[in-house]
Amino acid sequence: MLEDNSQCPQWILGLLTEKFFNACLIHEDLKKNEKNIFCLDCCEGICAHCSQVHHSHRLLQIRRYVYHDVLRLGDAEKLMDCAYVQSYTTNSAKVVFLNQRPQTRPSRGSGNICTTCDRALQDPYFFCSLSCKVHKYLCNTKEYVFFFRFLIPTQFIFSNFPISAPPLFFFFFF
């Protein structure tokens, strides 16, 4: 879906295509070796043991909710516009799904549906996941507008990972 799009920043491609919670091949002999961290600088999923090598990089903690990868809404909003992406609450934190989930039953016909995958949603949402919103704007390049802003490293603390590397430019969707 997104792999062949040259318009899309590499970090978002990496984030949405990475297979999280698989064992890290570098640390396969160690406990707690599942890849549940995403390095924005290297554009790859890493485990907690790898994070020591990435200590000066910008890191995102990936979580699981109903067996699917999620990102805290607050962390996601620092990277892109999450307006109209349905959020859920787990462990008192609002989260958004990274990728669309398989549908267990057809849409009921009433209420909102995801504009990308037709999944049933609550009002006022139009996207079930970050990937559906990204895909919608990549497919409709007239609507795909980048707004970059310069962010100071101290503004970023993604799920308890301090951000101490130089700032990045991030993009936003409308």
Rosetta silent file (secondary structure, phi, psi, omega in degrees, C-alpha in Angstrom):
SEQUENCE: MLEDNSQCPQWILGLLTEKFFNACLIHEDLKKNEKNIFCLDCCEGICAHCSQVHHSHRLLQIRRYVYHDVLRLGDAEKLMDCAYVQSYTTNSAKVVFLNQRPQTRPSRGSGNICTTCDRALQDPYFFCSLSCKVHKYLCNTKEYVFFFRFLIPTQFIFSNFPISAPPLFFFFFF
SCORE:     score description
SCORE:     0.000 S_00000001
   1 L     0.000  -52.380 -175.016    0.000    0.000    0.000 S_00000001
   2 L  -107.778  -16.391 -169.113    2.606    2.568    1.058 S_00000001
   3 L   -56.521  -33.502 -173.150    5.932    0.921    0.224 S_00000001
   4 L  -100.102   18.165 -177.206    6.309    2.353   -3.280 S_00000001
   5 L   -98.279  114.887 -178.074    5.352    5.969   -2.540 S_00000001
   6 L   -78.253  -15.714  178.943    8.220    8.420   -2.940 S_00000001
   7 L   -72.474  -27.440 -170.975    6.147   11.313   -1.511 S_00000001
   8 L   -82.523  133.926  176.360    5.953    9.750    1.905 S_00000001
   9 L   -59.297  146.293 -176.576    8.706   10.376    4.478 S_00000001
  10 H   -60.765  -34.812 -176.851   10.752    7.268    5.239 S_00000001
  11 H   -65.779  -36.220 -179.767    9.911    7.278    8.935 S_00000001
  12 H   -73.144  -35.938  175.038    6.161    6.952    8.294 S_00000001
  13 H   -61.172  -46.821  179.333    6.766    4.150    5.771 S_00000001
  14 H   -61.949  -44.929 -178.422    8.931    2.358    8.317 S_00000001
  15 H   -61.580  -42.290 -174.739    6.468    2.887   11.155 S_00000001
  16 H   -84.961  -14.500  179.710    3.481    1.581    9.211 S_00000001
  17 H  -107.519  -12.348 -179.762    5.210   -1.409    7.586 S_00000001
  18 L   -64.500  142.965  175.301    7.322   -2.635   10.527 S_00000001
  19 L   -97.132   96.995 -178.330    6.270   -5.930   12.134 S_00000001
  20 L   -81.442  160.144  177.826    6.295   -5.077   15.834 S_00000001
  21 L    68.789   13.311  166.329    6.324   -7.550   18.720 S_00000001
  22 L   -87.515  159.829  179.512    8.352  -10.092   16.758 S_00000001
  23 E   -67.808  140.452  175.987   11.616  -11.236   18.311 S_00000001
  24 L   -72.474  128.210 -178.785   14.643   -9.068   17.604 S_00000001
  25 L   -68.836  -28.873  179.926   17.097  -11.037   15.466 S_00000001
  26 L   -72.362  -34.876 -176.159   20.097   -9.346   17.101 S_00000001
  27 L  -117.565   37.754 -175.275   18.988  -10.288   20.624 S_00000001
  28 L   -64.123  -20.329 -179.844   17.122  -13.537   19.947 S_00000001
  29 L   -89.168   -5.213 -177.668   18.860  -15.288   22.870 S_00000001
  30 L  -100.338  155.544  174.636   17.797  -12.668   25.437 S_00000001
  31 L   -76.358  160.489  179.895   14.528  -12.301   27.326 S_00000001
  32 L    52.703   52.213 -176.284   12.218   -9.364   26.562 S_00000001
  33 L  -106.089   14.703  179.973   13.517   -9.170   23.007 S_00000001
  34 E   -74.337  142.726  179.359   10.306   -8.186   21.216 S_00000001
  35 L   -78.798  103.829  179.335   10.513   -5.175   18.914 S_00000001
  36 L  -130.909   20.952  177.190    8.201   -2.657   20.562 S_00000001
  37 E  -130.771  140.710  175.816   10.137    0.568   19.962 S_00000001
  38 E  -116.232  126.946  177.801   10.411    2.504   16.713 S_00000001
  39 E   -91.366  114.144  179.734   13.493    4.622   16.030 S_00000001
  40 L   -66.813  -30.007 -178.569   12.468    7.697   14.020 S_00000001
  41 L   -75.222  -39.035 -178.376   16.096    8.380   13.071 S_00000001
  42 L   -95.900  -10.848 -179.877   16.859    4.895   11.735 S_00000001
  43 L    58.379   47.479  179.917   13.294    4.176   10.536 S_00000001
  44 E  -150.751  156.465  175.073   13.215    0.711   12.069 S_00000001
  45 E   -81.599  141.255 -179.531   11.702   -1.286   14.891 S_00000001
  46 E  -137.396  165.042  175.814   14.005   -2.189   17.761 S_00000001
  47 L   -98.469  174.835 -179.353   13.852   -4.033   21.077 S_00000001
  48 L   -61.768  -33.010  178.800   14.636   -2.636   24.531 S_00000001
  49 L   -68.498  -37.907  177.810   18.174   -4.055   24.312 S_00000001
  50 H   -68.331  -26.068 -175.214   18.774   -2.240   21.004 S_00000001
  51 H   -62.369  -22.507  177.043   17.526    1.023   22.497 S_00000001
  52 H   -64.059  -36.730  178.190   20.837    1.405   24.347 S_00000001
  53 L   -73.110  -25.648 -177.611   22.591    1.842   20.987 S_00000001
  54 L  -100.890   23.098 -171.828   19.883    4.333   19.940 S_00000001
  55 L   -58.809  -25.205 -179.965   20.032    6.327   23.197 S_00000001
  56 L   -99.089    8.256 -178.103   20.478    9.671   21.397 S_00000001
  57 L   -97.404  166.302  175.593   17.745    8.974   18.818 S_00000001
  58 L   -84.879  121.966 -173.265   14.064    9.854   18.781 S_00000001
  59 E  -122.164  144.193  175.259   12.123    6.778   19.908 S_00000001
  60 E  -118.718  135.068  174.828    8.447    5.835   19.954 S_00000001
  61 E   -90.780  125.419  177.667    7.024    3.116   22.164 S_00000001
  62 L   -95.092  137.631 -178.755    4.595    0.865   20.311 S_00000001
  63 E  -120.198  172.664  177.352    1.884   -0.785   22.388 S_00000001
  64 E  -117.156  140.113  174.346   -0.688   -3.525   21.833 S_00000001
  65 E  -144.221  126.070 -173.849   -4.436   -3.161   22.083 S_00000001
  66 L    42.600   49.284  175.175   -6.749   -6.026   21.126 S_00000001
  67 L    65.633   21.160  178.185   -3.774   -7.790   19.488 S_00000001
  68 E  -131.234  154.904 -177.109   -2.919   -4.871   17.184 S_00000001
  69 E   -75.644  132.430  178.763   -0.191   -2.229   17.221 S_00000001
  70 E  -133.265  163.505  177.874   -1.124    1.161   18.640 S_00000001
  71 E  -129.325  141.464  175.320    0.590    4.428   19.424 S_00000001
  72 E   -59.195  136.752 -178.185   -0.351    6.813   22.203 S_00000001
  73 H   -58.075  -40.974  179.076   -2.450    9.577   20.709 S_00000001
  74 H   -60.663  -38.586  177.512   -0.271   12.233   22.347 S_00000001
  75 H   -69.589  -43.150 -178.920    2.849   10.781   20.712 S_00000001
  76 H   -63.943  -38.061 -178.537    1.150   10.453   17.325 S_00000001
  77 H   -67.460  -22.200  175.834   -0.100   14.055   17.440 S_00000001
  78 L   -72.981  -17.694 -176.546    3.483   15.282   17.804 S_00000001
  79 L  -104.030  -35.656 -175.948    4.218   13.698   14.427 S_00000001
  80 L  -156.141  165.092  177.924    1.095   14.218   12.336 S_00000001
  81 L   -73.076  116.898 -178.226   -2.432   15.517   12.348 S_00000001
  82 L  -103.067   14.163  178.782   -4.578   12.808   13.941 S_00000001
  83 L   -58.151  136.756  176.906   -7.874   14.636   13.521 S_00000001
  84 L    70.045   13.147  170.437  -10.719   12.298   12.605 S_00000001
  85 E   -96.401  123.198 -176.768   -8.704    9.138   13.415 S_00000001
  86 L   -63.639  131.408  178.197  -10.748    7.108   15.902 S_00000001
  87 L  -110.755  160.448  179.753   -8.998    6.753   19.240 S_00000001
  88 E  -132.632  160.345  178.291   -9.545    4.229   22.016 S_00000001
  89 E  -110.533  127.895  174.992   -8.711    4.220   25.720 S_00000001
  90 E  -140.519  132.456 -177.794   -6.532    1.503   27.209 S_00000001
  91 L    50.284   43.819  179.055   -4.840    1.639   30.610 S_00000001
  92 L    60.620   19.132  176.781   -6.126    5.227   30.948 S_00000001
  93 E  -121.689  137.122  174.921   -4.251    6.329   27.810 S_00000001
  94 E   -78.503  134.815 -179.033   -5.814    7.299   24.484 S_00000001
  95 E  -133.065  158.697  173.389   -4.328    5.306   21.595 S_00000001
  96 E  -127.011  145.893  178.273   -4.710    5.086   17.812 S_00000001
  97 E   -73.934  141.365  176.063   -4.167    2.030   15.648 S_00000001
  98 L   -72.714  -45.188 -174.961   -1.169    2.115   13.322 S_00000001
  99 L  -127.035  160.437  178.591   -2.787   -0.041   10.636 S_00000001
 100 L   -65.356  152.294 -179.759   -6.277   -1.077    9.637 S_00000001
 101 L  -108.030  152.680  177.352   -7.664   -4.179   11.291 S_00000001
 102 L   -63.498  144.434  179.969   -9.519   -7.032    9.624 S_00000001
 103 L   -89.236  133.429 -178.810  -13.280   -6.627    9.776 S_00000001
 104 L   -87.248  -25.702  178.959  -15.182   -9.331   11.592 S_00000001
 105 L  -147.964  156.889 -179.822  -18.595   -8.404   10.188 S_00000001
 106 L   -65.891  155.614  179.149  -19.928   -6.151    7.452 S_00000001
 107 L   -61.172  144.025 -177.597  -20.735   -2.519    8.215 S_00000001
 108 L   -75.766  -14.564  179.109  -24.245   -1.892    9.577 S_00000001
 109 L    94.604  -19.388  177.747  -24.890    0.948    7.171 S_00000001
 110 L  -108.502  148.073 -179.499  -25.590    3.586    9.835 S_00000001
 111 L    88.293 -175.915 -178.022  -22.970    5.919   11.243 S_00000001
 112 E   -80.412  153.598  172.034  -19.554    6.751    9.902 S_00000001
 113 E  -130.211  154.790  178.408  -17.267    4.392    8.037 S_00000001
 114 L   -62.649  130.210 -177.489  -13.539    4.625    7.374 S_00000001
 115 L   -70.253  -11.971 -179.975  -13.028    6.459    4.087 S_00000001
 116 L  -101.365  -46.933 -172.754  -10.219    4.047    3.180 S_00000001
 117 L  -118.733    2.366  177.028  -11.306    0.570    4.308 S_00000001
 118 L    67.229   21.031  175.829  -15.044    0.937    5.098 S_00000001
 119 L   -72.892  140.245  178.619  -14.709   -0.138    8.734 S_00000001
 120 E   -66.303  135.421 -178.344  -17.598    1.024   10.951 S_00000001
 121 E  -131.055  162.863  171.964  -16.637    4.003   13.134 S_00000001
 122 L   -82.973  156.308  172.102  -18.171    6.193   15.797 S_00000001
 123 L   -68.973  143.627    5.522  -19.086    9.789   15.016 S_00000001
 124 L  -103.411   26.768 -170.529  -17.215   12.086   14.242 S_00000001
 125 L   -82.576  151.633  178.692  -14.366    9.881   12.945 S_00000001
 126 L  -124.451   -6.206 -178.935  -13.469    9.188    9.298 S_00000001
 127 E  -134.969  139.262  179.485  -10.363    6.974    9.679 S_00000001
 128 L   -89.720  -15.822 -175.943   -9.863    3.777   11.670 S_00000001
 129 L  -156.589  167.046  176.192   -6.064    4.024   11.746 S_00000001
 130 H   -63.861  -39.251 -178.495   -3.080    6.197   10.946 S_00000001
 131 H   -64.985  -35.006  178.036   -2.319    4.119    7.846 S_00000001
 132 H   -66.043  -38.926  178.517   -5.832    4.693    6.482 S_00000001
 133 H   -68.842  -44.036  178.206   -5.433    8.449    6.866 S_00000001
 134 H   -60.785  -45.907 -179.336   -1.952    8.421    5.313 S_00000001
 135 H   -61.113  -41.877  179.211   -3.185    6.231    2.438 S_00000001
 136 H   -57.925  -43.971 -177.069   -6.155    8.536    1.777 S_00000001
 137 H   -79.623  -26.553  175.921   -3.886   11.557    1.395 S_00000001
 138 H   -72.806  -34.828  179.890   -1.233    9.725   -0.613 S_00000001
 139 H   -76.774  -24.032  179.350   -3.855    8.536   -3.092 S_00000001
 140 L  -113.668   76.094 -171.960   -5.363   12.020   -3.386 S_00000001
 141 L   -61.757  -20.459  176.421   -2.238   14.056   -4.011 S_00000001
 142 L   -65.829  -30.005 -178.821   -4.261   17.257   -4.495 S_00000001
 143 L   -92.784   -6.950 -173.287   -5.194   17.048   -0.812 S_00000001
 144 L   -86.760   98.706 -175.992   -1.739   15.941    0.359 S_00000001
 145 L  -117.978  129.864  177.101   -0.178   19.061    1.810 S_00000001
 146 L   -93.020  132.480  171.795    2.983   19.081    3.904 S_00000001
 147 L  -124.835  108.376 -178.848    3.293   21.525    6.757 S_00000001
 148 L   -93.224  144.218  171.996    6.721   21.306    8.362 S_00000001
 149 E  -140.337  148.964 -178.046    7.530   22.773   11.719 S_00000001
 150 E   -88.538  121.365 -176.971   10.742   22.921   13.663 S_00000001
 151 L  -114.502  134.347 -178.910   10.410   21.172   16.999 S_00000001
 152 L   -77.178  137.596 -175.806   12.805   21.548   19.902 S_00000001
 153 H   -53.481  -35.566 -177.938   14.116   18.196   21.225 S_00000001
 154 H   -69.196  -13.245  176.429   12.884   18.859   24.768 S_00000001
 155 H   -75.158  -12.843 -175.350    9.328   19.016   23.434 S_00000001
 156 L  -107.829  115.866  166.680    9.542   15.302   22.678 S_00000001
 157 E  -137.307   97.016 -177.376    9.197   12.667   25.301 S_00000001
 158 E   -87.208  107.080  173.556    7.582    9.696   23.627 S_00000001
 159 L    47.342   52.962  175.371    6.217    7.321   26.220 S_00000001
 160 L    75.773    9.148  174.275    9.042    7.833   28.714 S_00000001
 161 E   -99.888  112.550  179.717   11.852    7.833   26.145 S_00000001
 162 E   -67.256  143.028  179.623   13.748   11.133   26.426 S_00000001
 163 L  -105.084  112.494 -176.455   14.532   12.754   23.108 S_00000001
 164 L  -121.106    0.765 -179.911   18.011   14.228   23.143 S_00000001
 165 L   -82.606  169.862  177.891   19.011   14.194   19.467 S_00000001
 166 L   -58.861  153.153 -176.998   18.804   17.216   17.153 S_00000001
 167 L   -65.873  156.724  176.920   15.277   18.214   16.147 S_00000001
 168 L  -110.248  162.253  167.607   13.481   16.801   13.123 S_00000001
 169 E   -96.761  132.811 -178.697   11.102   18.381   10.702 S_00000001
 170 E  -115.958  159.123 -179.569    7.710   16.715   10.864 S_00000001
 171 L  -112.861  157.108  179.805    4.795   16.768    8.465 S_00000001
 172 L  -132.422  146.871  178.368    1.124   17.298    9.041 S_00000001
 173 L  -103.595  150.199  168.997   -1.934   16.325    7.009 S_00000001
 174 L  -129.047    0.000    0.000   -5.065   18.324    6.405 S_00000001
